[in-house]
Amino acid sequence: MFDLLKNKLTSFTEKLRQGLEGKVRPTAEKPVEEPNREINVLGEERKPEEKLQELRQADHRELKARVGIGKAVAGLFTGEVKIEEKDLRGFLEELELALLEADVEQETALQLVEEIQRELNGKKAKASDLNGFLRLEMKKALLKLVETKALDLLGACAKKKPFVVLLLGPNGAGKTTTIAKLTAYLQKHGKRVVWAASDTFRAASIEQLEEHAKRLGVRVVKHTYGADPAAVAFDAVKAAEAGRFDVVLIDSAGRQETNRNLMEELKKINRVVKPDLRVYVGEAYAGQALLGQATEFDRELGLDGFVLTKIDADAKGGTALSLLHRLRKPILFVGTGQRYEDLVEFKPEFIVERVIGG
Ligand SMILES: Nc1nc2c(ncn2[C@@H]2O[C@H](COP(=O)(O)OP(=O)(O)OP(=O)(O)O)[C@@H](O)[C@H]2O)c(=O)[nH]1
Ligand SMILES: [Mg+2]
């Protein structure tokens, strides 16, 4: 069963890929806009929540069960039908398609379909609204399958002072911008924030941070380029302790999981300041690449959660489902644009609805 489905999915993804050729489809390689420091003046009119709503309402596959005529007639008398594997076939095929089209990673899609099949098989449903019942059950099952322990950032910050957060991830994913957005969010909730300029590697990274700091009124603890990032983070924590700040956010240089030196550098920050939260910042549309990378970072350093950026450029959400299902770590926020307020608390319902319809 597993192999059969797997083969089917493989040829299916191939067809999908061919079908999608030529269509606009962001990939990990998609060039992102050059860092635009004019945050808040981009003329964006929609609120982040409105953007999400728009994404949620995009077209969806029609998920329908096909019940044989005999069973449908029997259902008319008894008022309910017992769902069997053969009734689910078409429905589950559509679900597979919906998951793959939403960029859910193949192995995850396969597991989700199998688990949902197990969940629904043998259930009794009202004959008058079989499809409605199935959709609801499937949504519940999907939500259960991607369930993670929620992470209450503000609650955690209230318990420990200073609360130390390390942001890490690949180049250009949006770490520094997310630090600025997170700060705006924390300030809105009355928290005092200090930054550690621990990206001492990329040219102009410290100036980029200082530019944001000026706008947000944040203190930046910095050394010079080439300095030890762990030492910068250590000093920032000390400064926060002395000044009774609530939160320390540590910016780090972008890196690939294959770069040993930079991975060792992160491990050193991890050892020296023992962050309370290690947050991986990744692009929502990076798909399979992100899943592989995040798995490796988690193995090396231990991750506590994710921020998925640029969801405004992706809209599909499959990466989030794969991440939740495979790594079982919470997604704290999603980035919906370049302004400070374009950071929205993540709810799994959004992604599930996005993939299979509301
Ligand atoms: N559309 C969109 N753009 C974003 C989002 N988050 C970040 N960006 C943009 O992505 C670009 C890179 O952001 P940075 O914050 O500099 O990324 P970084 O991970 O710190 O990059 P490095 O330090 O070079 O590794 C900038 O142009 C940001 O404005 C988002 O949620 N949506
Ligand atoms: Mg940066």
Short mmCIF file of C-alpha atoms and ligand atoms in Angstrom, two decimals:
data_model
loop_
_atom_site.label_atom_id
_atom_site.label_comp_id
_atom_site.label_asym_id
_atom_site.label_seq_id
_atom_site.Cartn_x
_atom_site.Cartn_y
_atom_site.Cartn_z
CA MET A 1 0.00 0.00 0.00
CA PHE A 2 2.74 2.38 1.05
CA ASP A 3 4.93 1.65 -1.98
CA LEU A 4 2.00 1.83 -4.34
CA LEU A 5 0.94 5.19 -3.05
CA LYS A 6 4.53 6.37 -3.05
CA ASN A 7 4.98 5.44 -6.75
CA LYS A 8 1.73 7.12 -7.57
CA LEU A 9 2.80 10.26 -5.76
CA THR A 10 6.18 10.28 -7.51
CA SER A 11 4.67 10.14 -10.99
CA PHE A 12 2.05 12.57 -9.83
CA THR A 13 4.55 15.16 -8.62
CA GLU A 14 6.37 14.78 -11.93
CA LYS A 15 3.13 15.58 -13.80
CA LEU A 16 2.47 18.44 -11.47
CA ARG A 17 5.91 19.84 -12.05
CA GLN A 18 5.40 19.66 -15.81
CA GLY A 19 1.98 21.21 -15.50
CA LEU A 20 3.30 24.03 -13.43
CA GLU A 21 6.13 24.85 -15.76
CA GLY A 22 5.82 28.32 -17.06
CA LYS A 23 3.58 29.46 -14.24
CA VAL A 24 4.84 32.01 -11.79
CA ARG A 25 5.97 30.01 -8.83
CA PRO A 26 8.39 31.31 -6.26
CA THR A 27 11.27 29.04 -5.36
CA ALA A 28 14.10 29.17 -2.88
CA GLU A 29 16.23 30.68 -5.62
CA LYS A 30 13.76 33.46 -6.31
CA PRO A 31 15.63 36.73 -5.95
CA VAL A 32 14.22 38.66 -3.05
CA GLU A 33 13.93 42.37 -3.18
CA GLU A 34 17.07 44.13 -2.22
CA PRO A 35 16.91 45.04 1.44
CA ASN A 36 14.48 47.88 1.54
CA ARG A 37 15.16 49.87 4.63
CA GLU A 38 12.21 52.19 4.01
CA ILE A 39 9.95 50.06 6.11
CA ASN A 40 6.56 51.63 6.68
CA VAL A 41 6.77 53.80 3.63
CA LEU A 42 6.13 51.13 1.02
CA GLY A 43 2.59 52.31 0.50
CA GLU A 44 1.13 48.94 1.47
CA GLU A 45 -2.53 49.48 2.06
CA ARG A 46 -3.72 46.12 3.27
CA LYS A 47 -3.38 45.06 6.87
CA PRO A 48 -1.42 41.81 7.45
CA GLU A 49 -4.65 40.08 8.53
CA GLU A 50 -6.38 41.17 5.31
CA LYS A 51 -3.55 39.73 3.27
CA LEU A 52 -3.90 36.41 5.09
CA GLN A 53 -7.65 36.44 4.51
CA GLU A 54 -7.06 36.94 0.80
CA LEU A 55 -4.66 34.02 0.70
CA ARG A 56 -7.13 31.87 2.59
CA GLN A 57 -9.86 32.53 0.06
CA ALA A 58 -7.92 31.41 -3.00
CA ASP A 59 -9.24 28.54 -5.15
CA HIS A 60 -9.31 25.05 -3.72
CA ARG A 61 -9.77 21.59 -5.03
CA GLU A 62 -13.20 20.12 -4.73
CA LEU A 63 -12.99 17.38 -2.17
CA LYS A 64 -15.90 15.00 -2.71
CA ALA A 65 -16.70 11.49 -1.65
CA ARG A 66 -18.25 9.20 -4.24
CA VAL A 67 -20.70 6.81 -2.64
CA GLY A 68 -22.15 3.92 -4.66
CA ILE A 69 -25.85 4.10 -5.57
CA GLY A 70 -26.80 1.14 -3.36
CA LYS A 71 -25.27 2.75 -0.33
CA ALA A 72 -26.79 6.12 -1.16
CA VAL A 73 -30.26 4.52 -1.32
CA ALA A 74 -29.70 2.66 1.94
CA GLY A 75 -28.60 5.98 3.43
CA LEU A 76 -31.96 7.48 2.51
CA PHE A 77 -33.69 5.02 4.85
CA THR A 78 -31.24 4.87 7.71
CA GLY A 79 -30.16 8.50 7.55
CA GLU A 80 -26.51 7.60 7.73
CA VAL A 81 -23.80 5.83 5.77
CA LYS A 82 -20.77 3.94 6.93
CA ILE A 83 -17.69 5.27 5.18
CA GLU A 84 -15.51 2.63 3.59
CA GLU A 85 -12.18 2.72 1.84
CA LYS A 86 -13.69 2.66 -1.64
CA ASP A 87 -15.90 5.66 -0.89
CA LEU A 88 -12.86 7.61 0.10
CA ARG A 89 -10.72 6.85 -2.92
CA GLY A 90 -11.58 9.87 -5.07
CA PHE A 91 -11.70 12.10 -2.04
CA LEU A 92 -8.25 11.10 -0.89
CA GLU A 93 -6.81 11.44 -4.39
CA GLU A 94 -8.03 15.02 -4.44
CA LEU A 95 -6.54 15.54 -1.01
CA GLU A 96 -3.18 14.22 -2.22
CA LEU A 97 -3.35 16.66 -5.11
CA ALA A 98 -4.30 19.53 -2.86
CA LEU A 99 -1.38 18.79 -0.52
CA LEU A 100 1.18 18.43 -3.31
CA GLU A 101 -0.05 21.50 -5.13
CA ALA A 102 0.35 23.42 -1.88
CA ASP A 103 4.01 22.32 -1.82
CA VAL A 104 3.62 19.88 1.05
CA GLU A 105 6.67 17.68 0.94
CA GLN A 106 5.96 14.32 -0.69
CA GLU A 107 6.68 12.04 2.27
CA THR A 108 4.56 14.24 4.53
CA ALA A 109 1.71 14.32 2.01
CA LEU A 110 1.78 10.56 1.82
CA GLN A 111 1.71 10.12 5.57
CA LEU A 112 -1.07 12.65 6.01
CA VAL A 113 -3.25 10.94 3.41
CA GLU A 114 -2.69 7.53 4.95
CA GLU A 115 -3.38 8.77 8.45
CA ILE A 116 -6.54 10.54 7.33
CA GLN A 117 -7.68 7.42 5.54
CA ARG A 118 -7.27 5.42 8.75
CA GLU A 119 -9.07 8.11 10.70
CA LEU A 120 -12.10 8.27 8.39
CA ASN A 121 -12.46 4.63 7.44
CA GLY A 122 -15.43 3.01 9.18
CA LYS A 123 -16.89 6.27 10.49
CA LYS A 124 -20.62 6.85 10.22
CA ALA A 125 -21.78 10.03 8.53
CA LYS A 126 -25.10 11.70 7.88
CA ALA A 127 -26.19 10.64 4.39
CA SER A 128 -27.58 14.09 3.63
CA ASP A 129 -24.22 15.80 4.00
CA LEU A 130 -21.52 13.25 3.48
CA ASN A 131 -19.08 15.68 1.91
CA GLY A 132 -19.56 18.29 4.58
CA PHE A 133 -18.95 15.64 7.20
CA LEU A 134 -15.82 14.37 5.48
CA ARG A 135 -14.37 17.82 5.04
CA LEU A 136 -14.89 18.62 8.68
CA GLU A 137 -13.42 15.31 9.81
CA MET A 138 -10.48 15.76 7.48
CA LYS A 139 -9.82 19.24 8.77
CA LYS A 140 -9.93 18.01 12.35
CA ALA A 141 -7.62 15.11 11.48
CA LEU A 142 -5.15 17.40 9.66
CA LEU A 143 -5.07 19.82 12.56
CA LYS A 144 -4.41 16.92 14.91
CA LEU A 145 -1.62 15.67 12.67
CA VAL A 146 0.19 19.00 12.69
CA GLU A 147 -0.47 19.75 16.34
CA THR A 148 2.50 21.13 18.29
CA LYS A 149 2.82 22.47 21.77
CA ALA A 150 2.00 26.15 21.49
CA LEU A 151 4.67 28.58 22.55
CA ASP A 152 3.50 31.59 24.47
CA LEU A 153 6.27 34.10 23.84
CA LEU A 154 4.92 36.87 26.03
CA GLY A 155 4.19 34.43 28.85
CA ALA A 156 7.72 33.03 28.59
CA CYS A 157 9.20 36.57 28.61
CA ALA A 158 7.26 37.35 31.76
CA LYS A 159 8.77 34.37 33.56
CA LYS A 160 12.46 35.02 32.91
CA LYS A 161 14.39 38.25 32.74
CA PRO A 162 16.17 38.87 30.48
CA PHE A 163 14.60 36.40 28.08
CA VAL A 164 17.23 35.58 25.46
CA VAL A 165 16.24 34.78 21.88
CA LEU A 166 18.67 33.72 19.17
CA LEU A 167 17.49 34.13 15.58
CA LEU A 168 19.25 32.01 13.04
CA GLY A 169 18.82 30.64 9.55
CA PRO A 170 19.93 30.87 5.93
CA ASN A 171 21.16 34.03 4.19
CA GLY A 172 18.58 36.63 3.39
CA ALA A 173 15.70 34.72 4.98
CA GLY A 174 14.62 37.77 6.99
CA LYS A 175 16.34 37.34 10.36
CA THR A 176 17.24 40.99 10.88
CA THR A 177 13.88 42.25 9.63
CA THR A 178 12.15 39.74 11.91
CA ILE A 179 14.18 41.05 14.86
CA ALA A 180 12.90 44.55 14.11
CA LYS A 181 9.30 43.29 13.69
CA LEU A 182 9.49 41.20 16.86
CA THR A 183 10.78 44.20 18.74
CA ALA A 184 7.86 46.33 17.57
CA TYR A 185 5.56 43.51 18.76
CA LEU A 186 7.30 43.18 22.13
CA GLN A 187 7.37 46.95 22.66
CA LYS A 188 3.65 47.04 21.97
CA HIS A 189 3.32 44.64 24.88
CA GLY A 190 5.43 46.81 27.15
CA LYS A 191 8.72 44.90 26.89
CA ARG A 192 12.13 46.59 26.85
CA VAL A 193 14.44 45.06 24.29
CA VAL A 194 18.22 44.98 23.67
CA TRP A 195 19.85 43.68 20.52
CA ALA A 196 23.10 41.81 20.09
CA ALA A 197 24.77 42.59 16.76
CA SER A 198 26.18 39.08 16.48
CA ASP A 199 26.29 39.11 12.70
CA THR A 200 29.87 40.34 12.60
CA PHE A 201 30.37 38.62 9.25
CA ARG A 202 28.25 40.21 6.52
CA ALA A 203 29.23 43.65 5.30
CA ALA A 204 26.95 46.42 6.62
CA SER A 205 25.00 44.06 8.90
CA ILE A 206 25.74 46.17 11.99
CA GLU A 207 24.68 49.39 10.24
CA GLN A 208 21.48 47.67 9.07
CA LEU A 209 20.66 46.76 12.65
CA GLU A 210 21.52 50.25 13.90
CA GLU A 211 19.24 51.80 11.31
CA HIS A 212 16.30 49.76 12.61
CA ALA A 213 17.38 50.46 16.20
CA LYS A 214 17.22 54.19 15.60
CA ARG A 215 13.64 53.94 14.38
CA LEU A 216 12.52 51.67 17.17
CA GLY A 217 14.54 53.27 19.94
CA VAL A 218 16.45 50.12 20.81
CA ARG A 219 19.90 49.76 22.32
CA VAL A 220 22.35 47.74 20.18
CA VAL A 221 25.31 45.99 21.77
CA LYS A 222 28.02 45.67 19.14
CA HIS A 223 31.68 44.93 18.62
CA THR A 224 33.60 45.33 15.38
CA TYR A 225 33.32 43.26 12.20
CA GLY A 226 35.13 39.96 12.57
CA ALA A 227 34.61 39.91 16.35
CA ASP A 228 33.42 36.78 18.12
CA PRO A 229 29.58 36.68 17.83
CA ALA A 230 29.32 34.77 21.11
CA ALA A 231 31.20 37.55 22.92
CA VAL A 232 28.79 40.15 21.51
CA ALA A 233 25.81 38.07 22.64
CA PHE A 234 27.38 37.63 26.08
CA ASP A 235 27.87 41.40 26.46
CA ALA A 236 24.28 42.05 25.36
CA VAL A 237 22.96 39.68 28.02
CA LYS A 238 25.13 41.39 30.67
CA ALA A 239 23.90 44.82 29.52
CA ALA A 240 20.30 43.60 29.70
CA GLU A 241 20.84 42.26 33.22
CA ALA A 242 22.41 45.54 34.34
CA GLY A 243 19.72 47.69 32.71
CA ARG A 244 16.84 45.43 33.75
CA PHE A 245 15.75 44.86 30.17
CA ASP A 246 13.13 42.20 29.43
CA VAL A 247 14.35 40.65 26.23
CA VAL A 248 17.64 40.18 24.35
CA LEU A 249 17.34 39.47 20.62
CA ILE A 250 20.50 38.10 19.02
CA ASP A 251 20.99 38.73 15.31
CA SER A 252 23.23 36.18 13.63
CA ALA A 253 24.90 35.85 10.25
CA GLY A 254 23.03 33.91 7.58
CA ARG A 255 24.46 30.49 6.93
CA GLN A 256 23.90 27.18 5.26
CA GLU A 257 23.84 24.06 7.38
CA THR A 258 26.79 22.78 5.33
CA ASN A 259 29.11 25.59 6.46
CA ARG A 260 30.95 23.96 9.34
CA ASN A 261 32.71 27.10 10.63
CA LEU A 262 29.53 29.10 10.83
CA MET A 263 27.69 26.19 12.44
CA GLU A 264 30.42 25.97 15.10
CA GLU A 265 30.04 29.71 15.67
CA LEU A 266 26.32 29.25 16.35
CA LYS A 267 27.05 26.37 18.70
CA LYS A 268 29.40 28.65 20.61
CA ILE A 269 26.67 31.31 21.01
CA ASN A 270 24.44 28.48 22.18
CA ARG A 271 27.00 27.36 24.78
CA VAL A 272 28.01 30.81 26.00
CA VAL A 273 24.64 32.53 26.43
CA LYS A 274 22.30 29.51 26.56
CA PRO A 275 19.42 31.25 24.75
CA ASP A 276 15.94 30.57 26.09
CA LEU A 277 14.65 30.32 22.55
CA ARG A 278 16.40 29.36 19.35
CA VAL A 279 14.24 30.47 16.47
CA TYR A 280 14.87 29.39 12.92
CA VAL A 281 13.85 32.03 10.40
CA GLY A 282 13.07 30.60 6.97
CA GLU A 283 11.31 31.66 3.81
CA ALA A 284 7.82 30.22 3.58
CA TYR A 285 8.25 29.26 -0.05
CA ALA A 286 11.54 27.42 0.38
CA GLY A 287 9.66 24.10 0.61
CA GLN A 288 11.73 20.94 0.69
CA ALA A 289 15.01 22.87 1.00
CA LEU A 290 13.81 24.55 4.17
CA LEU A 291 12.67 21.29 5.69
CA GLY A 292 16.07 19.67 5.08
CA GLN A 293 17.96 22.65 6.43
CA ALA A 294 15.81 23.10 9.49
CA THR A 295 16.14 19.40 10.31
CA GLU A 296 19.92 19.73 10.18
CA PHE A 297 19.99 22.92 12.30
CA ASP A 298 17.74 21.20 14.81
CA ARG A 299 20.05 18.19 14.99
CA GLU A 300 23.12 20.39 15.49
CA LEU A 301 21.76 23.06 17.80
CA GLY A 302 18.26 22.19 18.90
CA LEU A 303 15.53 24.52 17.68
CA ASP A 304 12.57 25.73 19.71
CA GLY A 305 10.42 27.22 16.98
CA PHE A 306 10.14 28.93 13.62
CA VAL A 307 9.27 32.17 11.96
CA LEU A 308 8.22 31.73 8.33
CA THR A 309 8.85 34.89 6.38
CA LYS A 310 7.59 36.19 3.03
CA ILE A 311 4.34 34.28 3.20
CA ASP A 312 3.03 37.19 1.13
CA ALA A 313 5.16 35.88 -1.74
CA ASP A 314 4.24 32.23 -1.29
CA ALA A 315 0.65 31.88 -0.27
CA LYS A 316 0.65 28.11 -0.47
CA GLY A 317 1.62 27.13 3.01
CA GLY A 318 2.72 23.56 2.37
CA THR A 319 6.11 24.23 3.92
CA ALA A 320 4.44 25.07 7.20
CA LEU A 321 2.43 21.85 7.17
CA SER A 322 5.53 19.78 6.42
CA LEU A 323 7.52 21.54 9.15
CA LEU A 324 4.82 21.07 11.76
CA HIS A 325 4.26 17.46 10.87
CA ARG A 326 7.92 16.47 10.57
CA LEU A 327 9.68 18.54 13.23
CA ARG A 328 6.84 19.06 15.70
CA LYS A 329 8.01 22.54 16.70
CA PRO A 330 5.77 25.55 16.84
CA ILE A 331 5.71 28.25 14.18
CA LEU A 332 5.56 31.41 16.25
CA PHE A 333 4.92 34.00 13.59
CA VAL A 334 4.62 34.45 9.86
CA GLY A 335 6.02 37.45 8.02
CA THR A 336 3.52 39.00 5.65
CA GLY A 337 5.52 41.90 4.21
CA GLN A 338 8.32 44.33 4.81
CA ARG A 339 6.77 46.66 7.33
CA TYR A 340 7.24 46.35 11.08
CA GLU A 341 3.62 45.41 11.58
CA ASP A 342 3.78 42.65 8.96
CA LEU A 343 4.26 39.92 11.52
CA VAL A 344 1.28 37.78 12.42
CA GLU A 345 0.95 35.15 15.11
CA PHE A 346 0.71 31.77 13.43
CA LYS A 347 -2.39 29.61 13.67
CA PRO A 348 -2.37 26.10 12.13
CA GLU A 349 -6.00 26.62 11.02
CA PHE A 350 -4.82 29.22 8.56
CA ILE A 351 -2.52 26.80 6.77
CA VAL A 352 -4.98 23.90 6.87
CA GLU A 353 -7.71 26.09 5.42
CA ARG A 354 -5.30 27.46 2.90
CA VAL A 355 -4.47 23.97 1.67
CA ILE A 356 -7.88 22.29 1.69
CA GLY A 357 -10.32 25.19 1.79
CA GLY A 358 -12.24 26.70 4.71
N1 LIG B 1 7.90 40.42 1.28
C1 LIG B 1 8.56 40.18 2.41
N2 LIG B 1 9.85 40.53 2.51
C2 LIG B 1 10.49 40.27 3.67
C3 LIG B 1 9.85 39.64 4.76
N3 LIG B 1 10.76 39.51 5.75
C4 LIG B 1 11.92 40.03 5.29
N4 LIG B 1 11.77 40.50 4.03
C5 LIG B 1 12.77 41.11 3.16
O1 LIG B 1 13.80 40.17 2.89
C6 LIG B 1 15.03 40.86 2.67
C7 LIG B 1 16.14 40.25 3.54
O2 LIG B 1 15.84 40.51 4.90
P1 LIG B 1 16.93 40.52 6.08
O3 LIG B 1 16.17 40.76 7.32
O4 LIG B 1 18.04 41.42 5.74
O5 LIG B 1 17.40 39.00 6.00
P2 LIG B 1 18.55 38.31 6.87
O6 LIG B 1 18.12 36.90 7.08
O7 LIG B 1 18.88 39.11 8.06
O8 LIG B 1 19.75 38.36 5.81
P3 LIG B 1 21.32 38.09 6.10
O9 LIG B 1 21.66 38.78 7.38
O10 LIG B 1 22.01 38.67 4.90
O11 LIG B 1 21.48 36.60 6.18
C8 LIG B 1 14.75 42.31 2.99
O12 LIG B 1 14.53 43.00 1.79
C9 LIG B 1 13.48 42.28 3.80
O13 LIG B 1 12.72 43.46 3.71
C10 LIG B 1 8.45 39.29 4.63
O14 LIG B 1 7.80 38.71 5.53
N5 LIG B 1 7.87 39.58 3.44
MG MG B 2 20.70 39.84 8.78
#
